[in-house]
Coordinates of N, CA, C and O in Angstrom, one line a residue:
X1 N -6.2 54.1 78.9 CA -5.9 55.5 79.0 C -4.6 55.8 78.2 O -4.3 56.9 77.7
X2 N -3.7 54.5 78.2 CA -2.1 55.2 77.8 C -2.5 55.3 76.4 O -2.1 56.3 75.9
X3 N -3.6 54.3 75.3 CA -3.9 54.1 73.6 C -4.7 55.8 74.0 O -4.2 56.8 73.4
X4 N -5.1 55.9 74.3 CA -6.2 57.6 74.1 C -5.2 58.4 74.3 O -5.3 59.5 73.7
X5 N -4.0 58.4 75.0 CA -2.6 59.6 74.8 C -1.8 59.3 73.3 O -1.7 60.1 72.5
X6 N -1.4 58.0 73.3 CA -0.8 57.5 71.9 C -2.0 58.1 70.7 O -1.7 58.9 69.9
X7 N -3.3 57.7 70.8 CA -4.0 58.4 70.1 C -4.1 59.4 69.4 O -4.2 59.3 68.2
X8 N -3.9 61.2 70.7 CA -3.5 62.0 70.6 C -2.6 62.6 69.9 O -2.6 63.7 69.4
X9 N -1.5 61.8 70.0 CA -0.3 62.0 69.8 C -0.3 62.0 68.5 O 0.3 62.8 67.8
X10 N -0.8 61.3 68.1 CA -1.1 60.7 66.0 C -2.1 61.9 65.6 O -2.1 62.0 64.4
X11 N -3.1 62.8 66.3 CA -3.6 64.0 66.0 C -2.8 64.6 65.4 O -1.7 64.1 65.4
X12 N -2.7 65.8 64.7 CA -2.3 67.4 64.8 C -3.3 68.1 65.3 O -4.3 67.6 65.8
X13 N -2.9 69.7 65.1 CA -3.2 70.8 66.5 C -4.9 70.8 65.3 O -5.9 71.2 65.8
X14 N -5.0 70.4 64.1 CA -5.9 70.6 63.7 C -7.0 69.9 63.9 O -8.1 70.3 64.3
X15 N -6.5 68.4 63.6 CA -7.3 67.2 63.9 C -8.2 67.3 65.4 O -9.3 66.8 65.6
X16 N -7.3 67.9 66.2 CA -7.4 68.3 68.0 C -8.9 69.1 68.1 O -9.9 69.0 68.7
X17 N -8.3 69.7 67.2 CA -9.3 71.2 67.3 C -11.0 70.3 67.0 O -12.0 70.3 67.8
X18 N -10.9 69.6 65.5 CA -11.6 69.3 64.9 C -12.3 68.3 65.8 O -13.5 68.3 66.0
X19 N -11.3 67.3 66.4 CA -12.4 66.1 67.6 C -13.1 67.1 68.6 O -14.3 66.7 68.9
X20 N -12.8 68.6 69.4 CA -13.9 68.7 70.0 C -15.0 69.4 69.4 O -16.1 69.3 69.9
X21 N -14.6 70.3 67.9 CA -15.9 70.1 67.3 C -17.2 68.9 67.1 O -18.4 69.0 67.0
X22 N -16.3 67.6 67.1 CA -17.0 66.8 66.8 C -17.6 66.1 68.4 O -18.3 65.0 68.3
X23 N -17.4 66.7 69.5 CA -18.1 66.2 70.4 C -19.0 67.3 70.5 O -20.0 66.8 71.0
X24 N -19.3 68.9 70.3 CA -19.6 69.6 70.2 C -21.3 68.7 69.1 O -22.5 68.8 69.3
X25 N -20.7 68.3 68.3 CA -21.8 67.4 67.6 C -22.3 66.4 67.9 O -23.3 66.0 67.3
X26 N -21.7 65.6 69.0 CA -22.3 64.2 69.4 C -23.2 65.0 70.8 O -24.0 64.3 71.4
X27 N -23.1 66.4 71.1 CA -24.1 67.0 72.5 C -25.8 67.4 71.6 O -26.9 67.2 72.0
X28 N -25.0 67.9 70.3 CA -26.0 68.2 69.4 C -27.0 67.3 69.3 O -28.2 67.4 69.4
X29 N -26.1 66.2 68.9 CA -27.3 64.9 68.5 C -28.0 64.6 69.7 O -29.3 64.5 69.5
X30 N -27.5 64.4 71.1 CA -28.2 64.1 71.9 C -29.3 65.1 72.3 O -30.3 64.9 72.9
X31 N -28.9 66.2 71.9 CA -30.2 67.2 72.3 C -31.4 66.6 71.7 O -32.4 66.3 72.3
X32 N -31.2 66.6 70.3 CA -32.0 66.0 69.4 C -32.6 64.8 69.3 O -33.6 64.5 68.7
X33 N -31.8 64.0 70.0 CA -32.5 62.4 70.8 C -33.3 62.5 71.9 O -34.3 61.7 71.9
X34 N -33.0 63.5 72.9 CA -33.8 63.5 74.0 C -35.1 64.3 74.3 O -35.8 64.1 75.2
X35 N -35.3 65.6 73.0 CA -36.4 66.2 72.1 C -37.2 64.8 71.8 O -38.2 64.4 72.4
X36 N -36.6 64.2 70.9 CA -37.3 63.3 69.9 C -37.9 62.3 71.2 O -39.1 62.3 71.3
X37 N -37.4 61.7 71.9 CA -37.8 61.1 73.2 C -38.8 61.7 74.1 O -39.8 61.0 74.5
X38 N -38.6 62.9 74.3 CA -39.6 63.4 75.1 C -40.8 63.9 74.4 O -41.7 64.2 75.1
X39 N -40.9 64.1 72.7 CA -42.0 64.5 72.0 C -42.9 63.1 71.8 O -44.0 63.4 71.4
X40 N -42.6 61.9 71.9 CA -43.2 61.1 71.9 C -44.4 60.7 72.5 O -45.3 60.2 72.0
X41 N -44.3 61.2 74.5 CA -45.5 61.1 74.8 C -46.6 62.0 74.8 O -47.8 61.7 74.9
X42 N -46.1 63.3 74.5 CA -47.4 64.0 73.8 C -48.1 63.8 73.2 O -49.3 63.7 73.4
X43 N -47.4 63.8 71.7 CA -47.8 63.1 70.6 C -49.0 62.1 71.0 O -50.2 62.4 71.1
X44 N -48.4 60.6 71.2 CA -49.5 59.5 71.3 C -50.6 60.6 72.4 O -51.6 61.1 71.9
X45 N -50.3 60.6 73.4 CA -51.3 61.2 74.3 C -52.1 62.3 73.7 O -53.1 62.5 74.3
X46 N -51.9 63.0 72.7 CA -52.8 63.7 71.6 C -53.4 63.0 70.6 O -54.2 63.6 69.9
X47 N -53.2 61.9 70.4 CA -53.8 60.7 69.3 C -54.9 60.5 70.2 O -55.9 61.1 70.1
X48 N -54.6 59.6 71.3 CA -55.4 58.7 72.0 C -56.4 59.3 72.7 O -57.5 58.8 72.7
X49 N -56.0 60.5 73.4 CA -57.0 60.9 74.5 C -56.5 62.6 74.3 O -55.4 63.0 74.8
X50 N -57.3 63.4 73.5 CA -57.0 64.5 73.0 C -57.1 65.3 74.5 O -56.2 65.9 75.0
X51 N -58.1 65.3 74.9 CA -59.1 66.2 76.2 C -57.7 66.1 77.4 O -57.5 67.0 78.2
X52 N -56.8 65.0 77.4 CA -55.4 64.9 78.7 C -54.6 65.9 78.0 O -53.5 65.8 78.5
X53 N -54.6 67.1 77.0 CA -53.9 67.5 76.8 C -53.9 68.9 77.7 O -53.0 69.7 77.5
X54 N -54.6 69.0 78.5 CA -55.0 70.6 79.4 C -54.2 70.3 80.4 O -53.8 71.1 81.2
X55 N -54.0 68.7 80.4 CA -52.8 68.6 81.8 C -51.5 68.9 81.6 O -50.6 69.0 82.5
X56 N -51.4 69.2 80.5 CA -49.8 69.6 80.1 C -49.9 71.2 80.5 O -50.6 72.2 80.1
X57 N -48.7 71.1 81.3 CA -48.8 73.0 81.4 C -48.7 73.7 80.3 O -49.4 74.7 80.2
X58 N -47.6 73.3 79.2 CA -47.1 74.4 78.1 C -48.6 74.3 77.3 O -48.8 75.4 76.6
X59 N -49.5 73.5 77.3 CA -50.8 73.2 76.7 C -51.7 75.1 76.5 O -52.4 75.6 75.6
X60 N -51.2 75.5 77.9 CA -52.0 76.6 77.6 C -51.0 77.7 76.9 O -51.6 78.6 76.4
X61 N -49.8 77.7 76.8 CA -49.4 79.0 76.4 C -49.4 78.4 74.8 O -49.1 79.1 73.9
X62 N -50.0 77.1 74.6 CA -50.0 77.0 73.3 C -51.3 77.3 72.9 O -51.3 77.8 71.8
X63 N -52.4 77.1 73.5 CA -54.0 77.8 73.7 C -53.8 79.8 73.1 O -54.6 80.4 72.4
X64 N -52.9 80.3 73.6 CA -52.7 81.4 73.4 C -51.7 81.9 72.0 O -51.7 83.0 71.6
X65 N -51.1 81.1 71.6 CA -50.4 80.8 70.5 C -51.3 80.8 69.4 O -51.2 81.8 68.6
X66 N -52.2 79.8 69.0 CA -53.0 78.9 68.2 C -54.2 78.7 68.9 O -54.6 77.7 69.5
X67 N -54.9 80.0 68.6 CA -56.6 79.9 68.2 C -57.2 78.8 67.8 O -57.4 78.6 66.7
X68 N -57.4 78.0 68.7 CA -58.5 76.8 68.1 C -59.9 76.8 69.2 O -60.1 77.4 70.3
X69 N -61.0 75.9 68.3 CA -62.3 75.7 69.1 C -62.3 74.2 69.6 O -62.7 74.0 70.7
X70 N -61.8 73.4 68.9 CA -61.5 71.6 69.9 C -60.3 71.4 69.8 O -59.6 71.9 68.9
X71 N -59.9 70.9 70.4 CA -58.7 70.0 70.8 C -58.5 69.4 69.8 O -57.4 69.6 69.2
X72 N -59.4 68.3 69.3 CA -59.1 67.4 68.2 C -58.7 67.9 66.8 O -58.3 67.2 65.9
X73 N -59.0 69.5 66.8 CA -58.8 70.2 65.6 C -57.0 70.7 65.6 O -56.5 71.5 64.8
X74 N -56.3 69.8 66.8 CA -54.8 70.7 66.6 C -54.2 69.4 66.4 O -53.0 69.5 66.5
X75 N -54.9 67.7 66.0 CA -54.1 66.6 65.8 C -53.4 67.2 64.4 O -52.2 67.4 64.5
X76 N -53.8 67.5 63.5 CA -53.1 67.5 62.5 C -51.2 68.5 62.6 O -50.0 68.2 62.2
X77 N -51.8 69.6 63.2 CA -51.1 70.3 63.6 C -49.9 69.4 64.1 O -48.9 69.2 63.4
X78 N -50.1 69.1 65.1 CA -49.3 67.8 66.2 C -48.7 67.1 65.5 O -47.5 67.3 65.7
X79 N -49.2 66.0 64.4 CA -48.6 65.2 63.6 C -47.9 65.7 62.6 O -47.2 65.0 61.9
X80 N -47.9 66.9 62.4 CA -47.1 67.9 61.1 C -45.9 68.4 61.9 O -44.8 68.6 61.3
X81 N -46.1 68.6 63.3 CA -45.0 69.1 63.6 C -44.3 67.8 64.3 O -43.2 68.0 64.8
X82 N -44.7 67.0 64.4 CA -44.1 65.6 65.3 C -43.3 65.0 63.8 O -42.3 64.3 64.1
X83 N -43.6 65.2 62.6 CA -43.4 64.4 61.5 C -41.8 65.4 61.2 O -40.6 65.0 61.0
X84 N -42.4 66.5 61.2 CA -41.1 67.8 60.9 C -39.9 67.6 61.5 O -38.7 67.8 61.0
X85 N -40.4 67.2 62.7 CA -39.1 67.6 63.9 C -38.5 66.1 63.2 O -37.7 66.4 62.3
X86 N -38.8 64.8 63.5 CA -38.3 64.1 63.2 C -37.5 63.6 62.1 O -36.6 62.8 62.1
X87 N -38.1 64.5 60.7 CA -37.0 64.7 59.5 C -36.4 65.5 59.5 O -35.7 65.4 58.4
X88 N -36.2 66.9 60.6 CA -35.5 67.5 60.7 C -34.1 67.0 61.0 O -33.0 67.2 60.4
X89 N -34.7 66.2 62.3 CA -33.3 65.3 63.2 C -32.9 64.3 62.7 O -32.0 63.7 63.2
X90 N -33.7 63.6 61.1 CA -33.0 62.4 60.5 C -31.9 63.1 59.9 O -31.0 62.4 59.7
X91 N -31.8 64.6 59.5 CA -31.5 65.0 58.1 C -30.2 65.9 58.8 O -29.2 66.1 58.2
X92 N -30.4 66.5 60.4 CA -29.2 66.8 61.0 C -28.4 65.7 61.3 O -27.3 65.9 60.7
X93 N -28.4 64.3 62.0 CA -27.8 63.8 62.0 C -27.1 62.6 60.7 O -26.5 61.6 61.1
X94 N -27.4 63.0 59.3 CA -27.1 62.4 58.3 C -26.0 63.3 58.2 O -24.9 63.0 58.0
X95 N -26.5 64.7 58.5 CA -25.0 65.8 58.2 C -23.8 65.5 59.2 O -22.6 65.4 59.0
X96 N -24.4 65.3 60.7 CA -23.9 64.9 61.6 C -22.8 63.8 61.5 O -21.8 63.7 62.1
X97 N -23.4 62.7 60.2 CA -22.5 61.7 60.8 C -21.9 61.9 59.4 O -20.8 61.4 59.4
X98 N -22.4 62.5 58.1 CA -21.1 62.6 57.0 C -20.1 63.3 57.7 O -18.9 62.9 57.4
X99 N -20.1 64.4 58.5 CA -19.0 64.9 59.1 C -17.9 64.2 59.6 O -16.7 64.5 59.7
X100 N -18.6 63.0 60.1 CA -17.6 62.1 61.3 C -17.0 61.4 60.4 O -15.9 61.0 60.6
X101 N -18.0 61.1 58.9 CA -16.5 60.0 58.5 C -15.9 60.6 57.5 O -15.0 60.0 56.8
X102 N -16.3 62.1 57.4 CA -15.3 62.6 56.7 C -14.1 62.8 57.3 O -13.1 62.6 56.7
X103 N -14.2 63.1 58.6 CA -12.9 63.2 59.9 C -12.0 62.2 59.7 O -10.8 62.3 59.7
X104 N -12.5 61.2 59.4 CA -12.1 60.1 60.1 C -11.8 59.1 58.4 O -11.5 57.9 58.4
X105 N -12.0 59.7 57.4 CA -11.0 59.3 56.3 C -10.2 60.5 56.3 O -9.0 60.5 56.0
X106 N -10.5 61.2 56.6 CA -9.1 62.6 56.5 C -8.0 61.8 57.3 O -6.9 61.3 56.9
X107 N -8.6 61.7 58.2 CA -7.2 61.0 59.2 C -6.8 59.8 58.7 O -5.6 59.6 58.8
X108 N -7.5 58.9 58.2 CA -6.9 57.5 57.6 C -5.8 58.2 56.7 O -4.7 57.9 56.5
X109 N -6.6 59.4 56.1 CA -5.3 60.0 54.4 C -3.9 60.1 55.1 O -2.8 59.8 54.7
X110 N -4.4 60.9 56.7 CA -3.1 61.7 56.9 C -1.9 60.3 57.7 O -0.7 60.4 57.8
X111 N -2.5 59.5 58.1 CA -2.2 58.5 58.2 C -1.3 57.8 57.8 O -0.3 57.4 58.5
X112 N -1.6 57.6 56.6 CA -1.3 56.6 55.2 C -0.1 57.6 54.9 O 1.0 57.2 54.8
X113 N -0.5 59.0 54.8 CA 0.8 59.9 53.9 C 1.7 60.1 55.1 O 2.8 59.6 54.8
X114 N 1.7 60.5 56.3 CA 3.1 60.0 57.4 C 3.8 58.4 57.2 O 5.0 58.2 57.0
X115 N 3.0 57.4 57.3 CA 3.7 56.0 57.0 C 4.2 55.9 55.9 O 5.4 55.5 56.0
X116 N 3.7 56.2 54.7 CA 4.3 56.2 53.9 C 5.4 57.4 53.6 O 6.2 57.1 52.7
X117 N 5.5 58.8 54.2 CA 6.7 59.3 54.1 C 7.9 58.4 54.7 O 8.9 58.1 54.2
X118 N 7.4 58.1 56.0 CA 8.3 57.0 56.9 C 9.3 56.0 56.2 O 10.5 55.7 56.6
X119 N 8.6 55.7 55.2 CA 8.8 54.5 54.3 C 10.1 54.8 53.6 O 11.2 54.2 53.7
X120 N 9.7 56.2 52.9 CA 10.4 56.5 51.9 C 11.9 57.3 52.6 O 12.9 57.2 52.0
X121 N 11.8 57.8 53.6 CA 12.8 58.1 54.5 C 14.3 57.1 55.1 O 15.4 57.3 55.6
X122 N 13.3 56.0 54.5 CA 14.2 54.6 55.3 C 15.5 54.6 54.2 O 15.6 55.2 53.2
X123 N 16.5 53.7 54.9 CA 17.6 53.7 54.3 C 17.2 52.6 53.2 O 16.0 52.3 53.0
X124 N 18.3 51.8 52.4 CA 17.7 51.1 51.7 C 17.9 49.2 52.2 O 17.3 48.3 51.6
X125 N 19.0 49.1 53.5 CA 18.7 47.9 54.4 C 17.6 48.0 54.6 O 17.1 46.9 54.3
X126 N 16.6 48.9 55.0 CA 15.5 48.7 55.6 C 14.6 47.7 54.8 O 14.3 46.5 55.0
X127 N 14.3 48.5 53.7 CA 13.8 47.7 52.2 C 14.0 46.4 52.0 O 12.9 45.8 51.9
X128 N 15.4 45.5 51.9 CA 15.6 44.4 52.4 C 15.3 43.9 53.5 O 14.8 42.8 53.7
X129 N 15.5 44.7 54.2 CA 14.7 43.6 55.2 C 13.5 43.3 55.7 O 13.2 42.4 56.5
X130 N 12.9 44.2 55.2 CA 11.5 44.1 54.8 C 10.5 43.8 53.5 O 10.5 44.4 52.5
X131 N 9.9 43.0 53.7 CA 9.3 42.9 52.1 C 8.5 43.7 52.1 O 7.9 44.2 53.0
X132 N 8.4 44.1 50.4 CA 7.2 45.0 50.1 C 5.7 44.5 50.5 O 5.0 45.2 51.1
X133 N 5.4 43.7 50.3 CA 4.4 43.2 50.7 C 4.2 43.5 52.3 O 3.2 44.1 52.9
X134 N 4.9 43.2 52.7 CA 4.5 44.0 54.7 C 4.7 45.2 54.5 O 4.3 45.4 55.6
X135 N 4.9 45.9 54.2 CA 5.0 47.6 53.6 C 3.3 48.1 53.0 O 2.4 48.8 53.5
X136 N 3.4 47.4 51.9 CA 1.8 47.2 51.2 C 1.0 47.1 52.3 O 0.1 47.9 52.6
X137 N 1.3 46.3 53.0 CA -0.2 46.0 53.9 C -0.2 46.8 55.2 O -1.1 47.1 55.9
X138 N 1.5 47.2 55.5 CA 0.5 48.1 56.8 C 0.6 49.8 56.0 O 0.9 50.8 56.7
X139 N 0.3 49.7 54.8 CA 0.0 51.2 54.6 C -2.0 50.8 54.7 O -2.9 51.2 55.4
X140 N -1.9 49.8 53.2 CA -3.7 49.7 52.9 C -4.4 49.0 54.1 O -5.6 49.3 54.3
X141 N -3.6 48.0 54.8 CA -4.9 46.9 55.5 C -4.9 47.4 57.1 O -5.9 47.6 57.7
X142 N -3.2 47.7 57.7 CA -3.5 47.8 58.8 C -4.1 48.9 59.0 O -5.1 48.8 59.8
X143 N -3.9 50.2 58.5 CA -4.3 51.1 59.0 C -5.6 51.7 58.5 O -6.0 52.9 58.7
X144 N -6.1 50.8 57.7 CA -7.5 50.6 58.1 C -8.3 49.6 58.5 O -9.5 49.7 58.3
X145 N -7.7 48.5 59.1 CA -8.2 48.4 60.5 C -7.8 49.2 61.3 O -8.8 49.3 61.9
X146 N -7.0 49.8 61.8 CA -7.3 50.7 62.9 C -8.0 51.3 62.9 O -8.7 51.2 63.9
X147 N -8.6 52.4 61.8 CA -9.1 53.5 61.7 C -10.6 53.0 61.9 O -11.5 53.7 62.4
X148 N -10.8 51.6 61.2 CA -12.3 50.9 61.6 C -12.8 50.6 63.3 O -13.6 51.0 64.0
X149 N -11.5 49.3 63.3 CA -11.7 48.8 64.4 C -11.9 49.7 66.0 O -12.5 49.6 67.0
X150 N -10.8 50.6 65.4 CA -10.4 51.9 67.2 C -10.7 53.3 66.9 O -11.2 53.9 68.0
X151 N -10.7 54.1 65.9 CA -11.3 55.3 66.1 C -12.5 55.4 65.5 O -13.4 56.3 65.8
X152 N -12.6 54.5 64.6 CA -14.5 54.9 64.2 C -15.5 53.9 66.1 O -16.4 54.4 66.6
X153 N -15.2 53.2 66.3 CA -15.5 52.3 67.0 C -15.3 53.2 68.3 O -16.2 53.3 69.0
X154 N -14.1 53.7 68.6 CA -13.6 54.6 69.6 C -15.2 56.1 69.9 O -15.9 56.4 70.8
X155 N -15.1 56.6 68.3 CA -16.1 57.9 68.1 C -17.3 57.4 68.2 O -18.2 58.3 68.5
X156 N -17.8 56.1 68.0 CA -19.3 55.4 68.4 C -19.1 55.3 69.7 O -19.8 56.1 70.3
X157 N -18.5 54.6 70.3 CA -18.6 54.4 72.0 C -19.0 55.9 72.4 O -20.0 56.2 73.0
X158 N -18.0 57.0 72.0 CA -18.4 58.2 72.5 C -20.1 58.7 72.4 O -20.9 59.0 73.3
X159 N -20.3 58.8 71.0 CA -21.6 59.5 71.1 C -22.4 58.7 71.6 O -23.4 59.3 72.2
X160 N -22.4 57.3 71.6 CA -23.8 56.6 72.6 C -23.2 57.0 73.8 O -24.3 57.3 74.3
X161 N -22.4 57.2 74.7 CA -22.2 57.5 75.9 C -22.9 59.3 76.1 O -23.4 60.0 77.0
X162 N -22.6 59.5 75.1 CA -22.9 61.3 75.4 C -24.5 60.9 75.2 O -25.3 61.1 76.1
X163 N -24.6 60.5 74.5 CA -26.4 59.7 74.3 C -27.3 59.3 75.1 O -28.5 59.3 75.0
X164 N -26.4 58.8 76.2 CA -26.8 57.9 77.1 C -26.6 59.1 78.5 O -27.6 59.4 79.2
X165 N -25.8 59.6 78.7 CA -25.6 60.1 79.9 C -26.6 61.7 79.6 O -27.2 62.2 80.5
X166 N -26.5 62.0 78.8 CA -27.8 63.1 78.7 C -29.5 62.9 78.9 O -30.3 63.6 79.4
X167 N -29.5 61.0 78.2 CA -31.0 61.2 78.8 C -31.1 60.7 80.1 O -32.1 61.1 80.6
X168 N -30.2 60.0 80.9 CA -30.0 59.8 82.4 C -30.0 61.2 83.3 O -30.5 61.2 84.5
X169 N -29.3 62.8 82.7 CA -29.6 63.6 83.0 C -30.6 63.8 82.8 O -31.1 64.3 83.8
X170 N -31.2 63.6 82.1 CA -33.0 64.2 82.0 C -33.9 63.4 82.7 O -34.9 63.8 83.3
X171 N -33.3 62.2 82.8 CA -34.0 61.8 83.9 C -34.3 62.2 85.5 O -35.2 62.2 86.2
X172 N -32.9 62.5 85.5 CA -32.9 62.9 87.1 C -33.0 64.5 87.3 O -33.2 65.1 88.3
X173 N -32.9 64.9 86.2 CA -33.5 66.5 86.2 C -34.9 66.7 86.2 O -35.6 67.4 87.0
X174 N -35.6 65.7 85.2 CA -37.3 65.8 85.3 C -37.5 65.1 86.5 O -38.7 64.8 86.6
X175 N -36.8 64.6 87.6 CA -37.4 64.6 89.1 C -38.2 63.1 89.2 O -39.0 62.9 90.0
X176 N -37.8 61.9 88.0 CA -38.2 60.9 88.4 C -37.3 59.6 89.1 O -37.2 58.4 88.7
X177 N -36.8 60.2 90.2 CA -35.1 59.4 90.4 C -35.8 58.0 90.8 O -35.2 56.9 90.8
X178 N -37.2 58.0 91.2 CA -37.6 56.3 91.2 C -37.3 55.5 90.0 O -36.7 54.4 89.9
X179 N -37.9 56.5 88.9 CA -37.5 55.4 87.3 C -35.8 55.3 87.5 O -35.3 54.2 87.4
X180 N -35.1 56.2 87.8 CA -33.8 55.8 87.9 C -32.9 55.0 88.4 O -31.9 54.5 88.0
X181 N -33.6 55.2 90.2 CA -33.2 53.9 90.7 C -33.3 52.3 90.8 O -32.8 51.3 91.3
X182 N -34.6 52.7 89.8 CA -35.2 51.0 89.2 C -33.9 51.0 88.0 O -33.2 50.0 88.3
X183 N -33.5 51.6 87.1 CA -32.8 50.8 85.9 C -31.3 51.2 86.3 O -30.4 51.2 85.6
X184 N -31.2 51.7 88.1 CA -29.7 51.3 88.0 C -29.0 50.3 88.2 O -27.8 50.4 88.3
X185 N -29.9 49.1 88.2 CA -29.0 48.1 88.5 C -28.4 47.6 86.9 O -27.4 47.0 86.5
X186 N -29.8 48.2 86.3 CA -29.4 47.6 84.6 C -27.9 48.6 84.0 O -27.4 48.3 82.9
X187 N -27.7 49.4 84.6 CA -26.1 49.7 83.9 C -24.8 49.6 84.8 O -23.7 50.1 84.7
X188 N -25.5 48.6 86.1 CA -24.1 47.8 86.7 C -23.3 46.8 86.0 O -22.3 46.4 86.6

């Protein structure tokens, strides 16, 4: 908890602003994960056994939507919009995640240009007593490892957790807390 205040603290009020946009985007993705999750068993269940589709309730307000005479005559349909949605969500989340590493080289820049003002602020003992070479490396090496190792690494833990705890809500919102009590021991 105390590195996620230090963290902060290496923000500005913009950068601030800009991380809860970017969680604002990791809810996005998960909407779009747990869409893509739940369109799955229709789908196959419209491949395999077209006629189990009347057990689906929304089945009929789509009956009233889309005029058809067989069932089998709306696979293509199904597969067009099953194909859609999913390049839809390949092609949001490609925008989704150039966003994040554009964040997150901005911040390496802004990074690099504070340390390096730092630098240049120093008296000129400092210089001596420091080699350029340790200077060089914690502008180019260290501080990108940080930026790899803790905040890209930091912003992945996040969205698989927002990832994760939304389809766990869907789980227990669609009312199957048996499946859920079976896989809670798997996230002890």
């Amino acid at each position: 908890m105390q590195s996620f205040k230090k963290l902060w603290f290496i923000f500005d009020d913009k950068d601030r602003l800009f991380f809860f946009f970017i969680l604002f985007l990791f809810l996005i993705q998960a909407l779009l994960e747990i869409i893509s999750i739940a369109s799955v068993i229709p789908f196959v269940t419209a491949l395999l056994s077209p006629s189990t589709l009347e057990n689906f309730k929304y089945f009929n307000t789509l009956k009233t939507l889309i005029p058809f005479n067989d069932i089998s005559s709306l696979l293509p349909i199904f597969s067009l919009a099953f194909f859609l949605f999913f390049l839809i969500k390949s092609f949001s989340l490609i925008i989704i995640y150039k966003i994040i590493f554009k964040y997150i080289f901005n911040l390496k820049k802004k990074i690099v240009i504070k340390l390096l003002k730092k630098y240049l602020n120093q008296n000129y003992n400092f210089f001596i007593q420091n080699p350029y070479s340790k200077l060089l490396t914690n502008i180019n090496v260290e501080v990108q490892n940080f930026i790899i190792n803790y905040i890209r690494a930091s912003l992945i833990l996040l969205s698989e957790s927002v990832i994760l705890l939304s389809i766990v809500f869907l789980v227990i919102l669609s009312g199957y807390i048996k499946t859920f009590l079976f896989f809670t021991p798997i996230f002890i």
